[in-house]
């Protein structure tokens, strides 16, 4: 039998956020900043549901929001809880929180959607303000993702390049190029990811 995709993370759970990123603070703080500001802004007290959260390292940079992580790896869940984070042990494809949340995020894990459109429909059912996720534009066509978002009722989409390297120290000034338009688009042809924020034009905010 094929092992579930999260099984490969069992041995990597201990210290995940500290070891998966060359500069975890720079990487996760910038990600959290975009979670708050890209698309409809988050407010203090809003809840962020972070699907496939790993050890919930993002929580430390969203201190004004309530952070709830979800991960299917028992080892990741244990590592996150050991760091004092609220983590649910569940498969993102089947999980729904007990009540609505303002934002749902998925980082480095959109490819774990068994059916991306169905997952986005599920998320849209319990998310009142926006969904935020990252995407490798060389792996996925933005037009296909937009079609899935629209089918889920998330008819508004904004994207922002994310130029903090994962496994190397950030280059000075590189993040400034995120706002450079054509230069940023050229860089994205070779490296880095896009952060996407999607929401419904008719949703309650
Ligand atoms: C590359 S890590 C990303 C972790 C974190 N989001 C980050 O950016 O550092 C992928 C995570 O997805 C989790 N995962 C994989 N499939 C999943 C599923 N179906 N449901 C929930 N979590 C899943 C793994 O256990 C792992 O923690």
Tab-separated table of C-alpha atoms and ligand atoms in Angstrom:
chain	number	residue	atom	x	y	z
A	1	UNK	CA	0.000	0.000	0.000
A	2	UNK	CA	1.270	3.516	-0.822
A	3	UNK	CA	2.073	5.448	2.364
A	4	UNK	CA	0.129	8.706	2.840
A	5	UNK	CA	2.038	11.791	1.570
A	6	UNK	CA	2.522	13.212	5.069
A	7	UNK	CA	4.433	10.148	6.221
A	8	UNK	CA	7.675	11.461	4.735
A	9	UNK	CA	7.549	14.368	7.205
A	10	UNK	CA	7.662	12.136	10.302
A	11	UNK	CA	11.452	12.276	10.623
A	12	UNK	CA	11.595	15.996	9.762
A	13	UNK	CA	9.074	17.247	12.316
A	14	UNK	CA	11.460	18.042	15.161
A	15	UNK	CA	12.622	21.617	14.621
A	16	UNK	CA	10.930	21.785	11.186
A	17	UNK	CA	10.607	25.573	10.925
A	18	UNK	CA	14.156	26.152	12.166
A	19	UNK	CA	15.674	23.666	9.748
A	20	UNK	CA	13.489	23.986	6.638
A	21	UNK	CA	14.414	27.653	6.116
A	22	UNK	CA	17.829	29.277	5.855
A	23	UNK	CA	16.495	32.327	7.704
A	24	UNK	CA	13.205	31.273	9.318
A	25	UNK	CA	12.471	34.696	10.821
A	26	UNK	CA	12.863	36.584	7.550
A	27	UNK	CA	10.969	33.940	5.603
A	28	UNK	CA	8.035	33.456	7.973
A	29	UNK	CA	7.703	37.132	8.960
A	30	UNK	CA	7.408	38.132	5.301
A	31	UNK	CA	4.887	35.354	4.687
A	32	UNK	CA	2.840	36.451	7.718
A	33	UNK	CA	2.940	40.063	6.543
A	34	UNK	CA	1.406	39.012	3.213
A	35	UNK	CA	-1.191	36.847	4.989
A	36	UNK	CA	-2.284	39.965	6.870
A	37	UNK	CA	-2.147	42.498	4.058
A	38	UNK	CA	-2.647	40.837	0.661
A	39	UNK	CA	-6.283	41.126	-0.401
A	40	UNK	CA	-8.814	42.128	2.281
A	41	UNK	CA	-6.702	42.872	5.381
A	42	UNK	CA	-6.834	40.821	8.547
A	43	UNK	CA	-7.723	42.495	11.820
A	44	UNK	CA	-6.549	41.812	15.375
A	45	UNK	CA	-8.568	38.929	16.800
A	46	UNK	CA	-9.304	37.324	13.413
A	47	UNK	CA	-8.766	33.577	13.178
A	48	UNK	CA	-6.253	32.118	10.710
A	49	UNK	CA	-6.638	28.414	9.909
A	50	UNK	CA	-3.308	27.191	8.517
A	51	UNK	CA	-3.801	23.937	6.578
A	52	UNK	CA	-0.766	21.603	6.317
A	53	UNK	CA	0.863	23.845	8.901
A	54	UNK	CA	3.880	21.674	9.722
A	55	UNK	CA	4.932	22.638	13.265
A	56	UNK	CA	2.931	25.877	13.064
A	57	UNK	CA	6.005	28.093	12.780
A	58	UNK	CA	3.899	30.840	11.179
A	59	UNK	CA	1.986	31.348	14.442
A	60	UNK	CA	4.845	33.308	16.018
A	61	UNK	CA	4.442	36.010	13.347
A	62	UNK	CA	0.659	36.331	13.549
A	63	UNK	CA	0.477	37.318	17.183
A	64	UNK	CA	-2.520	39.624	16.774
A	65	UNK	CA	-4.590	36.854	15.198
A	66	UNK	CA	-5.788	33.577	16.644
A	67	UNK	CA	-3.789	30.847	14.915
A	68	UNK	CA	-5.058	27.279	14.445
A	69	UNK	CA	-2.911	24.835	12.501
A	70	UNK	CA	-4.007	21.602	10.829
A	71	UNK	CA	-1.625	18.835	9.840
A	72	UNK	CA	-2.021	15.139	9.086
A	73	UNK	CA	1.413	14.142	10.347
A	74	UNK	CA	1.168	13.058	13.989
A	75	UNK	CA	4.848	13.996	14.425
A	76	UNK	CA	4.297	17.527	13.052
A	77	UNK	CA	1.241	17.938	15.272
A	78	UNK	CA	3.255	16.840	18.323
A	79	UNK	CA	6.151	19.183	17.392
A	80	UNK	CA	3.748	22.119	17.019
A	81	UNK	CA	1.931	21.389	20.270
A	82	UNK	CA	5.283	21.107	22.058
A	83	UNK	CA	5.894	24.709	20.920
A	84	UNK	CA	2.594	25.726	22.491
A	85	UNK	CA	0.587	25.990	19.274
A	86	UNK	CA	-3.005	25.014	18.728
A	87	UNK	CA	-2.819	22.238	16.114
A	88	UNK	CA	-5.519	19.868	14.870
A	89	UNK	CA	-4.501	16.427	13.624
A	90	UNK	CA	-6.483	16.088	10.376
A	91	UNK	CA	-6.343	15.639	6.612
A	92	UNK	CA	-6.832	19.010	4.916
A	93	UNK	CA	-8.999	17.338	2.264
A	94	UNK	CA	-11.603	16.310	4.810
A	95	UNK	CA	-11.296	18.845	7.635
A	96	UNK	CA	-13.774	21.614	8.383
A	97	UNK	CA	-13.472	23.740	11.533
A	98	UNK	CA	-16.385	23.769	13.986
A	99	UNK	CA	-17.212	27.381	13.042
A	100	UNK	CA	-16.247	29.933	10.370
A	101	UNK	CA	-12.758	31.443	10.233
A	102	UNK	CA	-11.712	34.757	8.683
A	103	UNK	CA	-8.722	33.366	6.777
A	104	UNK	CA	-7.497	29.985	5.610
A	105	UNK	CA	-3.896	29.550	4.485
A	106	UNK	CA	-2.013	26.748	2.705
A	107	UNK	CA	1.725	27.062	2.280
A	108	UNK	CA	3.982	24.691	0.385
A	109	UNK	CA	1.119	22.240	0.331
A	110	UNK	CA	-1.446	23.119	-2.360
A	111	UNK	CA	-0.229	20.016	-4.224
A	112	UNK	CA	-1.580	17.887	-1.365
A	113	UNK	CA	-5.119	18.718	-2.453
A	114	UNK	CA	-6.649	15.460	-3.673
A	115	UNK	CA	-8.939	17.608	-5.859
A	116	UNK	CA	-7.980	21.296	-5.817
A	117	UNK	CA	-11.367	22.605	-6.895
A	118	UNK	CA	-13.191	20.488	-4.300
A	119	UNK	CA	-10.751	21.635	-1.604
A	120	UNK	CA	-11.287	25.302	-2.511
A	121	UNK	CA	-15.061	24.797	-2.436
A	122	UNK	CA	-14.748	23.260	1.021
A	123	UNK	CA	-12.544	26.118	2.240
A	124	UNK	CA	-14.894	28.738	0.762
A	125	UNK	CA	-17.680	27.157	2.794
A	126	UNK	CA	-16.040	27.993	6.116
A	127	UNK	CA	-13.833	31.021	5.321
A	128	UNK	CA	-15.405	34.458	5.555
A	129	UNK	CA	-12.669	36.801	4.301
A	130	UNK	CA	-9.919	35.201	2.214
A	131	UNK	CA	-7.796	32.198	1.385
A	132	UNK	CA	-4.047	32.725	1.026
A	133	UNK	CA	-1.631	30.216	-0.484
A	134	UNK	CA	1.626	30.001	-2.373
A	135	UNK	CA	2.084	28.648	-5.842
A	136	UNK	CA	4.997	27.739	-8.065
A	137	UNK	CA	3.958	29.401	-11.357
A	138	UNK	CA	6.293	27.108	-13.296
A	139	UNK	CA	4.397	24.097	-11.962
A	140	UNK	CA	0.813	25.402	-12.073
A	141	UNK	CA	-0.901	27.671	-14.586
A	142	UNK	CA	-2.426	30.637	-12.802
A	143	UNK	CA	-5.379	30.517	-15.237
A	144	UNK	CA	-6.216	26.964	-14.067
A	145	UNK	CA	-6.023	27.976	-10.411
A	146	UNK	CA	-8.181	31.036	-11.082
A	147	UNK	CA	-10.801	28.812	-12.750
A	148	UNK	CA	-10.892	26.563	-9.660
A	149	UNK	CA	-11.162	29.581	-7.366
A	150	UNK	CA	-14.025	31.029	-9.401
A	151	UNK	CA	-15.832	27.672	-9.382
A	152	UNK	CA	-15.561	27.811	-5.583
A	153	UNK	CA	-17.121	31.283	-5.553
A	154	UNK	CA	-13.793	33.041	-4.896
A	155	UNK	CA	-14.076	35.501	-7.773
A	156	UNK	CA	-11.383	37.958	-6.643
A	157	UNK	CA	-7.689	37.110	-6.853
A	158	UNK	CA	-4.564	39.122	-6.215
A	159	UNK	CA	-1.009	37.807	-6.380
A	160	UNK	CA	2.339	38.968	-5.044
A	161	UNK	CA	5.807	37.566	-5.826
A	162	UNK	CA	7.608	36.067	-2.841
A	163	UNK	CA	11.369	36.468	-3.218
A	164	UNK	CA	12.725	35.246	0.123
A	165	UNK	CA	14.758	32.113	-0.670
A	166	UNK	CA	13.900	28.977	1.247
A	167	UNK	CA	17.280	27.347	1.637
A	168	UNK	CA	19.694	30.260	1.101
A	169	UNK	CA	20.225	33.528	2.924
A	170	UNK	CA	18.078	36.322	1.445
A	171	UNK	CA	19.946	38.569	-1.011
A	172	UNK	CA	19.902	42.245	0.076
A	173	UNK	CA	17.313	44.174	-1.910
A	174	UNK	CA	15.764	41.129	-3.556
A	175	UNK	CA	12.453	41.560	-1.736
A	176	UNK	CA	12.261	45.106	-3.149
A	177	UNK	CA	12.056	43.548	-6.619
A	178	UNK	CA	8.770	41.884	-5.659
A	179	UNK	CA	7.074	45.145	-6.639
A	180	UNK	CA	9.061	45.638	-9.833
A	181	UNK	CA	6.419	44.371	-12.284
A	182	UNK	CA	8.177	43.133	-15.452
A	183	UNK	CA	11.445	42.328	-13.606
A	184	UNK	CA	9.544	40.316	-11.003
A	185	UNK	CA	7.705	38.425	-13.751
A	186	UNK	CA	11.025	37.637	-15.434
A	187	UNK	CA	12.516	36.337	-12.151
A	188	UNK	CA	9.444	34.152	-11.591
A	189	UNK	CA	10.130	32.377	-14.873
A	190	UNK	CA	13.162	30.799	-13.197
A	191	UNK	CA	12.701	30.845	-9.406
A	192	UNK	CA	10.537	31.670	-6.432
A	193	UNK	CA	6.793	31.558	-5.864
A	194	UNK	CA	3.682	33.672	-6.005
A	195	UNK	CA	1.510	34.318	-2.970
A	196	UNK	CA	-2.160	34.314	-3.927
A	197	UNK	CA	-5.032	35.817	-1.937
A	198	UNK	CA	-8.557	34.993	-3.124
A	199	UNK	CA	-11.929	36.025	-1.812
A	200	UNK	CA	-15.551	36.385	-2.769
A	201	UNK	CA	-16.836	39.791	-3.862
A	202	UNK	CA	-20.099	38.969	-2.111
A	203	UNK	CA	-18.671	37.503	1.101
A	204	UNK	CA	-19.376	38.911	4.543
A	205	UNK	CA	-16.186	40.514	5.718
B	1	LIG	C1	6.353	21.177	2.882
B	1	LIG	S1	5.555	20.987	4.450
B	1	LIG	C2	4.955	22.656	4.694
B	1	LIG	C3	4.720	22.964	6.139
B	1	LIG	C4	4.366	24.443	6.418
B	1	LIG	N1	3.130	24.828	5.755
B	1	LIG	C5	5.499	25.326	5.940
B	1	LIG	O1	5.297	26.067	4.963
B	1	LIG	O2	6.585	25.276	6.532
B	1	LIG	C6	4.063	20.114	4.010
B	1	LIG	C7	3.187	19.738	5.205
B	1	LIG	O3	1.959	19.228	4.691
B	1	LIG	C8	1.506	18.207	5.555
B	1	LIG	N2	0.518	17.407	4.803
B	1	LIG	C9	0.711	16.680	3.680
B	1	LIG	N3	-0.449	16.169	3.254
B	1	LIG	C10	-1.409	16.609	4.120
B	1	LIG	C11	-2.817	16.428	4.209
B	1	LIG	N4	-3.483	15.696	3.307
B	1	LIG	N5	-3.494	17.017	5.219
B	1	LIG	C12	-2.828	17.758	6.152
B	1	LIG	N6	-1.477	17.947	6.126
B	1	LIG	C13	-0.786	17.398	5.125
B	1	LIG	C14	2.790	17.475	5.920
B	1	LIG	O4	2.636	16.690	7.083
B	1	LIG	C15	3.740	18.656	6.110
B	1	LIG	O5	3.727	19.106	7.445
